[in-house]
Tab-separated table of C-alpha atoms in Angstrom:
chain	number	residue	atom	x	y	z
A	1	MET	CA	-63.679	64.378	22.305
A	2	SER	CA	-60.022	65.666	20.535
A	3	PHE	CA	-57.526	62.309	19.695
A	4	TRP	CA	-54.666	64.979	20.261
A	5	THR	CA	-55.030	65.769	24.260
A	6	PHE	CA	-51.274	64.594	26.372
A	7	GLU	CA	-53.722	61.996	28.880
A	8	ASN	CA	-55.666	60.168	25.470
A	9	ILE	CA	-51.952	60.661	23.976
A	10	LYS	CA	-49.956	58.452	27.288
A	11	SER	CA	-52.975	56.115	28.218
A	12	VAL	CA	-52.332	55.031	24.159
A	13	LEU	CA	-49.009	54.375	24.292
A	14	ALA	CA	-48.707	53.064	27.990
A	15	GLY	CA	-45.636	55.404	28.686
A	16	THR	CA	-44.795	56.864	32.206
A	17	TRP	CA	-44.558	60.233	32.799
A	18	ILE	CA	-41.463	61.063	33.748
A	19	THR	CA	-42.262	65.574	33.734
A	20	ARG	CA	-46.269	66.879	32.728
A	21	PRO	CA	-46.669	69.368	29.954
A	22	ASP	CA	-47.890	72.448	29.872
A	23	ALA	CA	-51.500	71.770	30.128
A	24	ALA	CA	-52.278	75.078	28.133
A	25	ALA	CA	-50.525	73.662	25.509
A	26	ARG	CA	-51.660	72.781	22.477
A	27	PRO	CA	-50.105	69.546	20.498
A	28	PHE	CA	-50.998	68.141	16.923
A	29	GLY	CA	-49.260	66.056	14.468
A	30	VAL	CA	-45.176	64.346	15.030
A	31	SER	CA	-42.155	64.219	14.358
A	32	ASN	CA	-38.940	62.219	14.784
A	33	ASP	CA	-36.446	64.995	13.705
A	34	THR	CA	-36.103	68.310	15.516
A	35	ARG	CA	-35.033	70.285	11.407
A	36	SER	CA	-38.597	70.202	10.001
A	37	LEU	CA	-40.018	69.663	12.925
A	38	LYS	CA	-43.168	71.889	13.517
A	39	PRO	CA	-44.363	74.014	16.639
A	40	GLY	CA	-47.038	72.090	18.586
A	41	GLN	CA	-45.824	68.397	17.191
A	42	LEU	CA	-44.602	65.176	19.923
A	43	TYR	CA	-41.194	64.536	19.355
A	44	PHE	CA	-40.331	60.278	18.730
A	45	ALA	CA	-36.921	60.009	19.898
A	46	LEU	CA	-36.250	57.122	17.414
A	47	ARG	CA	-32.912	54.762	17.542
A	48	GLY	CA	-31.535	54.791	14.070
A	49	GLU	CA	-28.115	52.581	13.259
A	50	ARG	CA	-25.917	56.163	13.388
A	51	LEU	CA	-28.498	58.565	15.155
A	52	ASP	CA	-30.472	57.715	18.794
A	53	GLY	CA	-33.370	60.582	18.614
A	54	ASN	CA	-33.047	61.038	22.529
A	55	GLU	CA	-30.105	62.511	21.943
A	56	PHE	CA	-31.549	65.164	19.968
A	57	VAL	CA	-34.081	65.895	22.885
A	58	ALA	CA	-33.484	69.402	23.767
A	59	GLN	CA	-33.560	70.544	19.673
A	60	ALA	CA	-36.707	69.635	20.041
A	61	ALA	CA	-37.911	71.574	22.681
A	62	ALA	CA	-36.299	74.880	21.596
A	63	ALA	CA	-37.985	73.786	18.410
A	64	GLY	CA	-41.606	73.744	19.862
A	65	ALA	CA	-42.224	70.962	19.881
A	66	PRO	CA	-44.164	70.745	23.767
A	67	LEU	CA	-43.925	66.713	24.413
A	68	ALA	CA	-40.853	64.294	23.169
A	69	VAL	CA	-41.670	60.456	23.398
A	70	ILE	CA	-38.122	58.575	24.738
A	71	ASP	CA	-36.868	55.247	25.210
A	72	ARG	CA	-33.494	56.062	26.837
A	73	PRO	CA	-34.059	57.938	30.123
A	74	GLU	CA	-29.775	58.014	30.701
A	75	LYS	CA	-29.375	59.615	27.678
A	76	LEU	CA	-31.808	63.007	28.735
A	77	PRO	CA	-29.401	66.090	29.117
A	78	PRO	CA	-29.538	68.815	32.042
A	79	GLY	CA	-31.582	72.467	31.695
A	80	LEU	CA	-34.759	71.307	30.132
A	81	PRO	CA	-37.589	73.646	30.214
A	82	ALA	CA	-39.457	72.554	33.205
A	83	ASN	CA	-43.622	72.657	31.884
A	84	PHE	CA	-41.547	70.271	28.812
A	85	GLY	CA	-43.765	66.818	28.148
A	86	LEU	CA	-41.364	63.333	28.781
A	87	ILE	CA	-43.532	60.031	28.280
A	88	ALA	CA	-40.971	57.051	28.766
A	89	VAL	CA	-41.356	54.504	26.936
A	90	LYS	CA	-39.999	50.703	26.235
A	91	ASP	CA	-39.484	51.982	22.740
A	92	SER	CA	-40.411	54.330	20.531
A	93	GLY	CA	-40.302	53.074	17.473
A	94	ASP	CA	-42.906	50.507	18.521
A	95	ALA	CA	-44.753	52.722	20.616
A	96	LEU	CA	-44.986	55.460	17.449
A	97	LEU	CA	-46.774	52.230	15.096
A	98	ARG	CA	-49.571	51.631	18.122
A	99	LEU	CA	-49.933	55.617	18.683
A	100	ALA	CA	-50.976	55.878	14.554
A	101	THR	CA	-53.164	52.386	14.974
A	102	ALA	CA	-55.049	54.071	17.276
A	103	TYR	CA	-55.209	57.375	15.172
A	104	ARG	CA	-55.636	55.767	12.064
A	105	THR	CA	-59.685	54.176	13.902
A	106	TYR	CA	-60.185	58.110	14.917
A	107	LEU	CA	-59.973	58.810	11.070
A	108	ASP	CA	-63.389	57.480	10.915
A	109	GLY	CA	-64.753	59.331	7.482
A	110	THR	CA	-60.981	59.560	6.019
A	111	ARG	CA	-60.887	57.214	2.904
A	112	VAL	CA	-57.703	55.614	3.454
A	113	ILE	CA	-55.254	54.611	0.088
A	114	ALA	CA	-52.066	52.477	0.443
A	115	VAL	CA	-49.791	51.936	-2.388
A	116	THR	CA	-47.277	48.942	-2.089
A	117	GLY	CA	-45.485	46.876	-5.508
A	118	SER	CA	-41.976	46.055	-6.448
A	119	ASN	CA	-41.795	49.254	-8.452
A	120	GLY	CA	-43.309	52.152	-9.046
A	121	LYS	CA	-44.830	52.763	-5.307
A	122	THR	CA	-44.050	56.262	-5.182
A	123	THR	CA	-44.366	57.983	-8.507
A	124	THR	CA	-47.871	55.513	-8.361
A	125	THR	CA	-49.397	57.971	-4.801
A	126	ARG	CA	-47.733	61.308	-6.958
A	127	LEU	CA	-49.929	60.545	-9.677
A	128	CYS	CA	-52.869	59.317	-6.743
A	129	GLU	CA	-52.341	62.881	-5.304
A	130	ALA	CA	-52.647	64.739	-7.914
A	131	LEU	CA	-55.579	63.804	-8.915
A	132	LEU	CA	-57.779	63.052	-5.872
A	133	SER	CA	-56.661	66.816	-4.409
A	134	ARG	CA	-58.214	68.328	-7.814
A	135	SER	CA	-61.653	67.555	-6.130
A	136	LEU	CA	-60.235	66.703	-2.165
A	137	ARG	CA	-59.193	67.692	0.772
A	138	GLY	CA	-56.075	65.497	2.116
A	139	THR	CA	-52.827	63.790	3.481
A	140	ALA	CA	-50.190	62.383	1.148
A	141	SER	CA	-47.180	60.514	2.033
A	142	PRO	CA	-43.717	62.500	1.472
A	143	LYS	CA	-41.545	61.415	-0.506
A	144	SER	CA	-40.486	57.554	0.175
A	145	PHE	CA	-42.010	56.917	3.490
A	146	ASN	CA	-42.998	53.393	3.210
A	147	ASN	CA	-41.094	51.737	6.521
A	148	ARG	CA	-42.149	51.297	9.792
A	149	VAL	CA	-41.051	55.066	10.604
A	150	GLY	CA	-42.781	56.798	7.407
A	151	VAL	CA	-45.934	55.317	7.125
A	152	PRO	CA	-46.904	55.843	10.989
A	153	LEU	CA	-45.457	59.472	10.951
A	154	THR	CA	-47.493	60.075	7.621
A	155	ILE	CA	-51.021	58.650	9.196
A	156	LEU	CA	-49.670	60.707	12.557
A	157	ASN	CA	-49.983	64.398	10.042
A	158	ALA	CA	-53.208	63.578	8.626
A	159	LYS	CA	-56.001	65.741	9.821
A	160	LYS	CA	-59.190	64.727	11.451
A	161	GLY	CA	-61.808	65.967	8.719
A	162	ASP	CA	-59.593	64.824	5.994
A	163	GLN	CA	-61.459	62.942	3.184
A	164	PHE	CA	-57.889	60.760	1.785
A	165	LEU	CA	-55.094	59.451	3.518
A	166	LEU	CA	-52.935	58.757	0.446
A	167	CYS	CA	-49.104	55.717	1.965
A	168	GLU	CA	-47.314	54.146	-0.040
A	169	VAL	CA	-46.313	50.995	1.954
A	170	GLY	CA	-42.496	49.126	1.275
A	171	THR	CA	-40.827	46.213	2.702
A	172	ASN	CA	-37.603	44.512	1.583
A	173	ALA	CA	-37.682	41.653	4.829
A	174	PRO	CA	-41.091	39.171	4.750
A	175	GLY	CA	-43.545	40.327	7.904
A	176	GLU	CA	-42.819	43.787	7.392
A	177	ILE	CA	-45.601	44.212	5.049
A	178	LYS	CA	-48.190	42.433	8.102
A	179	GLU	CA	-47.291	44.678	10.218
A	180	LEU	CA	-47.807	48.001	8.182
A	181	ALA	CA	-50.990	46.963	6.687
A	182	GLU	CA	-52.500	45.987	10.227
A	183	VAL	CA	-51.677	49.875	11.359
A	184	VAL	CA	-52.938	51.389	7.599
A	185	ARG	CA	-56.165	49.337	7.495
A	186	PRO	CA	-56.857	50.368	4.181
A	187	ASP	CA	-59.838	51.296	2.109
A	188	ILE	CA	-58.432	51.182	-1.291
A	189	ALA	CA	-55.295	48.558	-1.889
A	190	VAL	CA	-53.279	49.481	-4.858
A	191	VAL	CA	-50.028	46.827	-6.257
A	192	THR	CA	-48.814	48.121	-8.581
A	193	SER	CA	-45.515	45.373	-9.652
A	194	ILE	CA	-44.714	42.260	-8.597
A	195	GLY	CA	-40.523	42.143	-9.568
A	196	ARG	CA	-37.364	40.118	-8.217
A	197	GLU	CA	-36.649	43.326	-4.830
A	198	HIS	CA	-35.458	42.490	-2.449
A	199	LEU	CA	-34.201	38.658	-2.943
A	200	GLU	CA	-31.864	39.204	-0.257
A	201	GLY	CA	-34.305	39.456	2.365
A	202	LEU	CA	-38.166	37.766	0.200
A	203	GLY	CA	-36.064	34.725	-1.854
A	204	SER	CA	-38.038	35.267	-5.057
A	205	MET	CA	-41.242	36.903	-6.643
A	206	LYS	CA	-43.187	34.531	-5.102
A	207	GLY	CA	-42.012	36.052	-1.511
A	208	ALA	CA	-42.874	39.476	-3.162
A	209	ALA	CA	-46.350	38.443	-3.878
A	210	ASP	CA	-46.888	37.262	-1.112
A	211	GLU	CA	-45.651	40.643	0.475
A	212	ALA	CA	-47.933	42.357	-1.615
A	213	ALA	CA	-50.853	39.918	-0.416
A	214	GLU	CA	-50.868	41.191	3.021
A	215	LEU	CA	-51.524	44.496	1.858
A	216	LEU	CA	-54.518	42.976	0.395
A	217	LYS	CA	-55.557	41.061	3.281
A	218	GLN	CA	-56.379	44.096	5.121
A	219	ILE	CA	-58.307	45.711	3.065
A	220	LYS	CA	-61.457	46.788	4.988
A	221	PRO	CA	-64.766	45.332	3.753
A	222	GLY	CA	-66.399	46.757	1.410
A	223	GLY	CA	-63.162	48.411	0.341
A	224	THR	CA	-61.697	48.034	-3.364
A	225	ALA	CA	-57.822	46.066	-4.364
A	226	VAL	CA	-56.281	48.605	-8.000
A	227	VAL	CA	-53.905	45.574	-8.846
A	228	ASN	CA	-52.097	45.216	-12.406
A	229	ALA	CA	-53.317	42.720	-13.888
A	230	ASP	CA	-50.010	41.437	-15.701
A	231	ALA	CA	-48.843	40.322	-13.138
A	232	PRO	CA	-49.743	36.466	-12.314
A	233	GLU	CA	-48.139	36.049	-8.706
A	234	ILE	CA	-50.151	38.637	-7.417
A	235	ASN	CA	-53.313	37.759	-9.284
A	236	GLU	CA	-53.532	33.976	-8.870
A	237	ARG	CA	-54.819	35.196	-5.064
A	238	LEU	CA	-56.438	37.776	-5.506
A	239	ALA	CA	-59.966	34.694	-5.967
A	240	VAL	CA	-59.598	33.698	-2.823
A	241	LEU	CA	-58.585	36.881	-0.848
A	242	SER	CA	-61.902	38.956	-1.808
A	243	ALA	CA	-63.792	36.098	-1.164
A	244	ARG	CA	-62.382	36.085	1.718
A	245	GLY	CA	-62.554	39.526	2.367
A	246	GLY	CA	-65.610	40.949	0.880
A	247	TRP	CA	-63.946	43.892	-1.365
A	248	LYS	CA	-63.803	45.596	-5.204
A	249	VAL	CA	-61.143	44.087	-7.382
A	250	ILE	CA	-60.014	46.411	-10.150
A	251	ARG	CA	-57.728	45.044	-12.883
A	252	PHE	CA	-55.490	47.943	-14.996
A	253	GLY	CA	-52.805	46.704	-17.383
A	254	GLN	CA	-52.405	45.056	-21.040
A	255	ALA	CA	-54.124	41.903	-20.057
A	256	SER	CA	-57.544	40.788	-22.286
A	257	ASP	CA	-59.516	40.510	-19.523
A	258	ALA	CA	-58.032	43.976	-17.633
A	259	ASP	CA	-61.223	46.550	-16.231
A	260	LEU	CA	-59.018	49.116	-17.287
A	261	ARG	CA	-56.685	47.594	-20.087
A	262	LEU	CA	-54.342	49.358	-21.859
A	263	THR	CA	-54.834	49.257	-25.756
A	264	GLU	CA	-52.737	52.037	-26.528
A	265	ILE	CA	-49.241	53.092	-25.271
A	266	GLU	CA	-47.157	56.210	-26.771
A	267	ALA	CA	-44.237	56.748	-24.990
A	268	GLY	CA	-42.490	60.287	-26.123
A	269	ALA	CA	-39.525	62.163	-24.854
A	270	GLU	CA	-41.508	64.156	-22.842
A	271	SER	CA	-44.198	62.358	-22.068
A	272	VAL	CA	-46.329	58.644	-22.518
A	273	ARG	CA	-50.114	58.873	-23.662
A	274	PHE	CA	-52.624	56.307	-23.402
A	275	ARG	CA	-55.589	55.117	-24.310
A	276	LEU	CA	-57.638	52.943	-21.562
A	277	ASN	CA	-60.282	50.561	-23.043
A	278	ASP	CA	-63.094	53.187	-22.443
A	279	ARG	CA	-60.998	54.844	-25.746
A	280	THR	CA	-60.406	57.805	-23.721
A	281	TRP	CA	-56.754	58.856	-24.828
A	282	TYR	CA	-54.748	60.472	-21.306
A	283	SER	CA	-50.990	62.203	-20.637
A	284	VAL	CA	-48.762	62.441	-18.974
A	285	PRO	CA	-45.300	64.578	-18.382
A	286	LEU	CA	-43.764	61.207	-17.015
A	287	LEU	CA	-40.420	59.228	-19.138
A	288	GLY	CA	-41.166	56.154	-19.511
A	289	LYS	CA	-43.815	53.512	-20.959
A	290	HIS	CA	-43.865	51.756	-17.820
A	291	ASN	CA	-45.254	55.189	-16.397
A	292	ALA	CA	-48.328	54.200	-18.334
A	293	TRP	CA	-49.532	51.619	-15.473
A	294	ASN	CA	-48.583	53.524	-13.414
A	295	ALA	CA	-51.080	56.765	-14.060
A	296	ALA	CA	-54.035	53.994	-15.005
A	297	ALA	CA	-53.940	52.074	-11.217
A	298	ALA	CA	-53.659	56.124	-10.525
A	299	VAL	CA	-56.814	56.705	-12.908
A	300	ALA	CA	-58.695	53.541	-10.611
A	301	VAL	CA	-58.005	55.012	-7.125
A	302	ALA	CA	-59.154	58.227	-8.782
A	303	ARG	CA	-62.471	57.050	-10.054
A	304	ARG	CA	-63.242	55.396	-6.957
A	305	ALA	CA	-62.767	58.171	-4.445
A	306	GLY	CA	-65.354	59.706	-6.972
A	307	VAL	CA	-62.687	62.301	-9.297
A	308	PRO	CA	-64.866	63.584	-12.000
A	309	GLN	CA	-63.251	62.049	-15.114
A	310	GLU	CA	-62.179	65.795	-16.408
A	311	MET	CA	-60.408	66.481	-13.407
A	312	ILE	CA	-58.920	63.122	-13.708
A	313	GLU	CA	-57.475	64.168	-16.997
A	314	GLU	CA	-56.571	67.132	-16.068
A	315	GLY	CA	-54.947	66.489	-13.198
A	316	LEU	CA	-52.087	63.923	-15.177
A	317	ALA	CA	-51.322	66.269	-17.725
A	318	GLN	CA	-49.851	68.452	-14.723
A	319	ALA	CA	-47.890	66.015	-12.834
A	320	LYS	CA	-45.156	65.241	-12.016
A	321	GLY	CA	-42.916	62.939	-11.191
A	322	ALA	CA	-40.806	61.927	-7.719
A	323	GLU	CA	-36.982	62.843	-7.702
A	324	MET	CA	-34.552	60.504	-8.970
A	325	ARG	CA	-37.535	58.739	-10.195
A	326	LEU	CA	-36.436	59.360	-14.451
A	327	GLN	CA	-35.904	63.060	-14.308
A	328	ARG	CA	-33.855	65.089	-16.102
A	329	VAL	CA	-31.363	67.841	-14.737
A	330	ARG	CA	-28.862	69.328	-17.561
A	331	GLU	CA	-25.534	70.642	-15.765
A	332	GLY	CA	-22.378	71.744	-18.010
A	333	GLY	CA	-23.718	70.987	-21.250
A	334	VAL	CA	-24.395	67.538	-20.211
A	335	GLU	CA	-27.883	66.294	-19.881
A	336	PHE	CA	-28.060	63.821	-17.047
A	337	ILE	CA	-31.119	61.385	-17.266
A	338	ASN	CA	-31.356	60.513	-12.955
A	339	ASP	CA	-33.125	57.147	-12.209
A	340	SER	CA	-31.120	56.263	-9.247
A	341	TYR	CA	-33.407	56.152	-6.197
A	342	ASN	CA	-32.883	52.429	-6.213
A	343	ALA	CA	-32.483	49.421	-8.772
A	344	ASN	CA	-34.325	46.202	-9.427
A	345	PRO	CA	-33.399	43.579	-12.600
A	346	GLU	CA	-37.315	45.298	-13.931
A	347	SER	CA	-36.652	48.627	-13.534
A	348	MET	CA	-33.370	49.385	-14.708
A	349	LEU	CA	-34.039	47.718	-17.702
A	350	ALA	CA	-37.537	49.371	-18.184
A	351	SER	CA	-34.946	53.258	-17.920
A	352	LEU	CA	-32.463	51.244	-20.325
A	353	GLU	CA	-35.621	50.825	-22.612
A	354	THR	CA	-36.959	54.631	-21.922
A	355	PHE	CA	-33.060	56.294	-22.197
A	356	GLY	CA	-33.290	54.746	-25.638
A	357	ALA	CA	-36.464	56.158	-26.818
A	358	ILE	CA	-35.560	59.511	-25.104
A	359	PHE	CA	-32.206	59.051	-27.629
A	360	PRO	CA	-33.145	56.664	-30.056
A	361	ARG	CA	-30.524	58.303	-32.181
A	362	ALA	CA	-26.529	59.355	-32.382
A	363	ILE	CA	-25.797	62.468	-31.289
A	364	ALA	CA	-24.640	65.659	-32.564
A	365	GLY	CA	-21.605	66.973	-30.651
A	366	GLY	CA	-22.165	64.414	-27.800
A	367	ARG	CA	-22.539	60.910	-26.634
A	368	ARG	CA	-24.861	58.345	-25.631
A	369	VAL	CA	-23.414	57.260	-22.412
A	370	ALA	CA	-25.150	54.596	-19.059
A	371	VAL	CA	-23.360	54.849	-15.713
A	372	LEU	CA	-25.130	52.179	-14.102
A	373	GLY	CA	-24.553	50.809	-10.394
A	374	ASP	CA	-25.617	48.352	-8.783
A	375	MET	CA	-28.055	46.378	-8.019
A	376	LEU	CA	-27.901	45.581	-4.420
A	377	GLU	CA	-30.203	42.950	-1.788
A	378	LEU	CA	-30.580	40.048	-4.582
A	379	GLY	CA	-29.057	38.168	-2.594
A	380	GLU	CA	-27.937	33.948	-4.912
A	381	GLN	CA	-29.469	35.231	-7.837
A	382	ALA	CA	-26.725	38.881	-7.546
A	383	GLU	CA	-25.219	37.047	-10.515
A	384	ALA	CA	-27.407	35.932	-12.618
A	385	CYS	CA	-28.970	39.221	-12.394
A	386	HIS	CA	-26.524	41.380	-13.133
A	387	ARG	CA	-25.095	39.236	-16.653
A	388	GLU	CA	-28.842	39.458	-17.790
A	389	ILE	CA	-28.664	43.485	-17.759
A	390	GLY	CA	-24.602	42.889	-19.407
A	391	ARG	CA	-27.366	41.071	-22.001
A	392	ALA	CA	-29.603	43.672	-23.274
A	393	LEU	CA	-26.715	46.760	-22.889
A	394	ALA	CA	-25.390	44.287	-25.948
A	395	GLY	CA	-28.197	43.898	-27.523
A	396	SER	CA	-29.584	47.566	-27.333
A	397	ALA	CA	-28.680	50.669	-29.605
A	398	ALA	CA	-28.529	53.643	-27.172
A	399	PHE	CA	-25.172	53.816	-25.777
A	400	ASP	CA	-22.036	54.580	-27.290
A	401	VAL	CA	-20.404	54.114	-23.956
A	402	VAL	CA	-21.095	52.489	-20.898
A	403	VAL	CA	-19.502	52.707	-17.195
A	404	LEU	CA	-20.619	49.908	-14.187
A	405	VAL	CA	-19.672	50.923	-10.952
A	406	GLY	CA	-19.642	47.496	-8.481
A	407	LYS	CA	-18.275	44.663	-7.250
A	408	ASN	CA	-21.377	42.804	-9.646
A	409	MET	CA	-21.288	44.976	-12.223
A	410	ARG	CA	-18.713	42.676	-13.343
A	411	PHE	CA	-20.582	40.556	-14.421
A	412	ALA	CA	-23.282	42.737	-16.202
A	413	ALA	CA	-19.245	43.721	-18.212
A	414	GLU	CA	-18.141	39.759	-18.716
A	415	ASP	CA	-21.589	39.117	-20.463
A	416	TYR	CA	-21.651	41.890	-22.176
A	417	ALA	CA	-18.562	41.813	-24.116
A	418	ALA	CA	-19.406	38.278	-24.345
A	419	ALA	CA	-22.791	39.250	-26.621
A	420	GLY	CA	-21.169	40.937	-28.900
A	421	GLY	CA	-21.488	44.618	-27.266
A	422	THR	CA	-19.116	46.768	-28.742
A	423	CYS	CA	-18.974	49.898	-26.855
A	424	PRO	CA	-16.382	51.336	-24.471
A	425	VAL	CA	-16.977	50.150	-20.985
A	426	THR	CA	-15.130	51.994	-18.238
A	427	TRP	CA	-15.750	49.874	-14.255
A	428	VAL	CA	-15.765	52.397	-11.779
A	429	ASP	CA	-14.763	50.545	-7.829
A	430	ARG	CA	-17.313	51.543	-5.740
A	431	GLY	CA	-15.161	50.942	-2.597
A	432	ALA	CA	-13.571	53.245	-4.163
A	433	ALA	CA	-12.860	56.710	-2.438
A	434	ASP	CA	-13.222	58.923	-5.043
A	435	TYR	CA	-15.445	56.291	-7.629
A	436	ALA	CA	-18.094	59.265	-8.363
A	437	ARG	CA	-15.134	61.414	-9.711
A	438	GLN	CA	-13.098	58.245	-11.701
A	439	ALA	CA	-17.287	58.226	-13.795
A	440	ALA	CA	-17.749	61.862	-13.856
A	441	GLY	CA	-14.029	61.482	-16.073
A	442	VAL	CA	-15.754	59.613	-18.322
A	443	LEU	CA	-18.304	62.203	-19.374
A	444	ARG	CA	-18.104	65.423	-21.912
A	445	SER	CA	-19.784	68.457	-22.673
A	446	GLY	CA	-23.176	67.388	-25.881
A	447	ASP	CA	-23.606	63.902	-23.718
A	448	ALA	CA	-26.568	62.832	-22.688
A	449	VAL	CA	-25.953	60.314	-19.789
A	450	LEU	CA	-28.441	57.837	-18.196
A	451	LEU	CA	-27.936	57.254	-14.146
A	452	LYS	CA	-29.264	54.308	-12.527
A	453	GLY	CA	-28.233	52.213	-9.283
A	454	SER	CA	-29.533	51.343	-6.268
A	455	ARG	CA	-29.670	54.343	-3.869
A	456	GLY	CA	-26.691	52.696	-2.022
A	457	THR	CA	-24.482	53.036	-5.094
A	458	VAL	CA	-25.672	56.493	-5.090
A	459	VAL	CA	-24.643	57.238	-8.455
A	460	ASP	CA	-26.565	60.244	-8.485
A	461	ARG	CA	-23.361	61.444	-6.929
A	462	VAL	CA	-22.045	62.189	-10.575
A	463	ILE	CA	-23.820	64.981	-10.865
A	464	GLY	CA	-22.488	66.471	-8.336
A	465	ALA	CA	-18.453	65.262	-8.904
A	466	TRP	CA	-18.759	66.572	-13.039
A	467	GLN	CA	-19.680	69.688	-11.281
A	468	GLU	CA	-16.617	70.262	-9.269
A	469	LEU	CA	-14.487	68.950	-12.312
A	470	LEU	CA	-16.022	71.785	-14.570
A	471	ARG	CA	-15.536	74.529	-12.015
A	472	GLU	CA	-11.825	72.929	-11.974
A	473	ARG	CA	-10.851	72.902	-15.789
A	474	ALA	CA	-12.325	76.326	-14.404
A	475	ALA	CA	-10.168	77.988	-12.827
A	476	ARG	CA	-7.722	76.716	-14.483
A	477	PRO	CA	-4.668	79.969	-16.212
A	478	ALA	CA	-5.931	79.547	-20.037
A	479	ALA	CA	-3.188	77.947	-21.752
A	480	PRO	CA	-1.658	80.943	-24.268
A	481	THR	CA	-2.184	81.110	-27.111
A	482	SER	CA	1.202	80.203	-29.861
A	483	THR	CA	0.833	84.373	-30.149
A	484	GLU	CA	1.409	84.614	-26.776
A	485	SER	CA	3.885	82.492	-26.485
A	486	ALA	CA	5.882	84.092	-29.542
A	487	ALA	CA	6.120	87.210	-27.641
A	488	ALA	CA	7.350	85.583	-24.240
A	489	GLY	CA	10.144	83.692	-26.856
A	490	ARG	CA	11.893	87.239	-28.010
């Protein structure tokens, strides 16, 4: 029996028909965005902080959705097609999770892989996809679909017969991974790292490890945990969890007892090379020493899934990084290293180290500039964490100019000066309407610029502000030459 029948969907959702859909329609998959909805996909009207999906049902019908799941019938517009299906539920978000839970059971022949961790989730997910797709067919989480909307959407757009389904699972508060892990129920679970992320909600690194452990608890019997051997906070939980769950553990990292041990790492200006304890050298075209750990995790997953060794090596060599993760962007004579998708202390320190490896010496005709935004959601540890970054900057020889964006970066500026930092420092108020333009105004053609900060600081807008400044300069009338000035004076 097909999962994708209207009656089965209605039964799983325990909803109420408002109107029944065209019986000849063949639904498949789910969307919550009418701009990208494909004909045949169900539309889930989800409510967010700014928008209410119940107000876009007409657009969903026009885009080819045969049915919408809604939780605010009073928002329905007049004039919907008579054969456009509508199911009313109490909460569309909860209904989406229910449907994904049921569909996960339907995908009984698909190996489900879930990736979590404080840093490296999306990059590791992309690397796993690059390796698995060399010899297997499957579905992977697009972008950073790692919350209670993105995870069920990833599952519901997988196909029966897929050999793998790759999910990214994130959190910023206790209990979130538990809820998602009970939906995903992975065959392979990956923990990339444990760091000081979302401390406002999780409280500590122990809290972050507790959340990651919730994913491990849901590994199916006979499954596998792939865990960073250099993260003691999660490793101390492994023995009890694996014995209770009946699954295998593969540990990767530099620890002497790691199953996949990183024995050598060479981080270059274009890629990172590393060797594992099987003496095989691997190369991946990503920036940063830390990506050796992400790649090692992907190697472990691929081997467990049966991908041939030569395809693993080829897949890593041809892999592509995720957007806004140490992404090189050249605009108007400036080379940006855009690592602005998100930030916590560990990822910020890794970015500073990586930039220093790319540009170890002064640049002829330019400067090395750090544009660093606040690290958000650090709670009571925010001040201490930002001061730590200031001291790290002072101890680094990688920068000639420093631009700090946001109120917490004031603490970084204070400790930078106290620790003997000598570069010119500009502080920019993130609350100012022109904060990106202020930061861009410091730049010159020929500079190399690191952009790093939490998503909420949106420091990548500096690129657009720099482009705008260049357009304005190009539009200005050229200053008269001395000869022209003399002629005009006659």
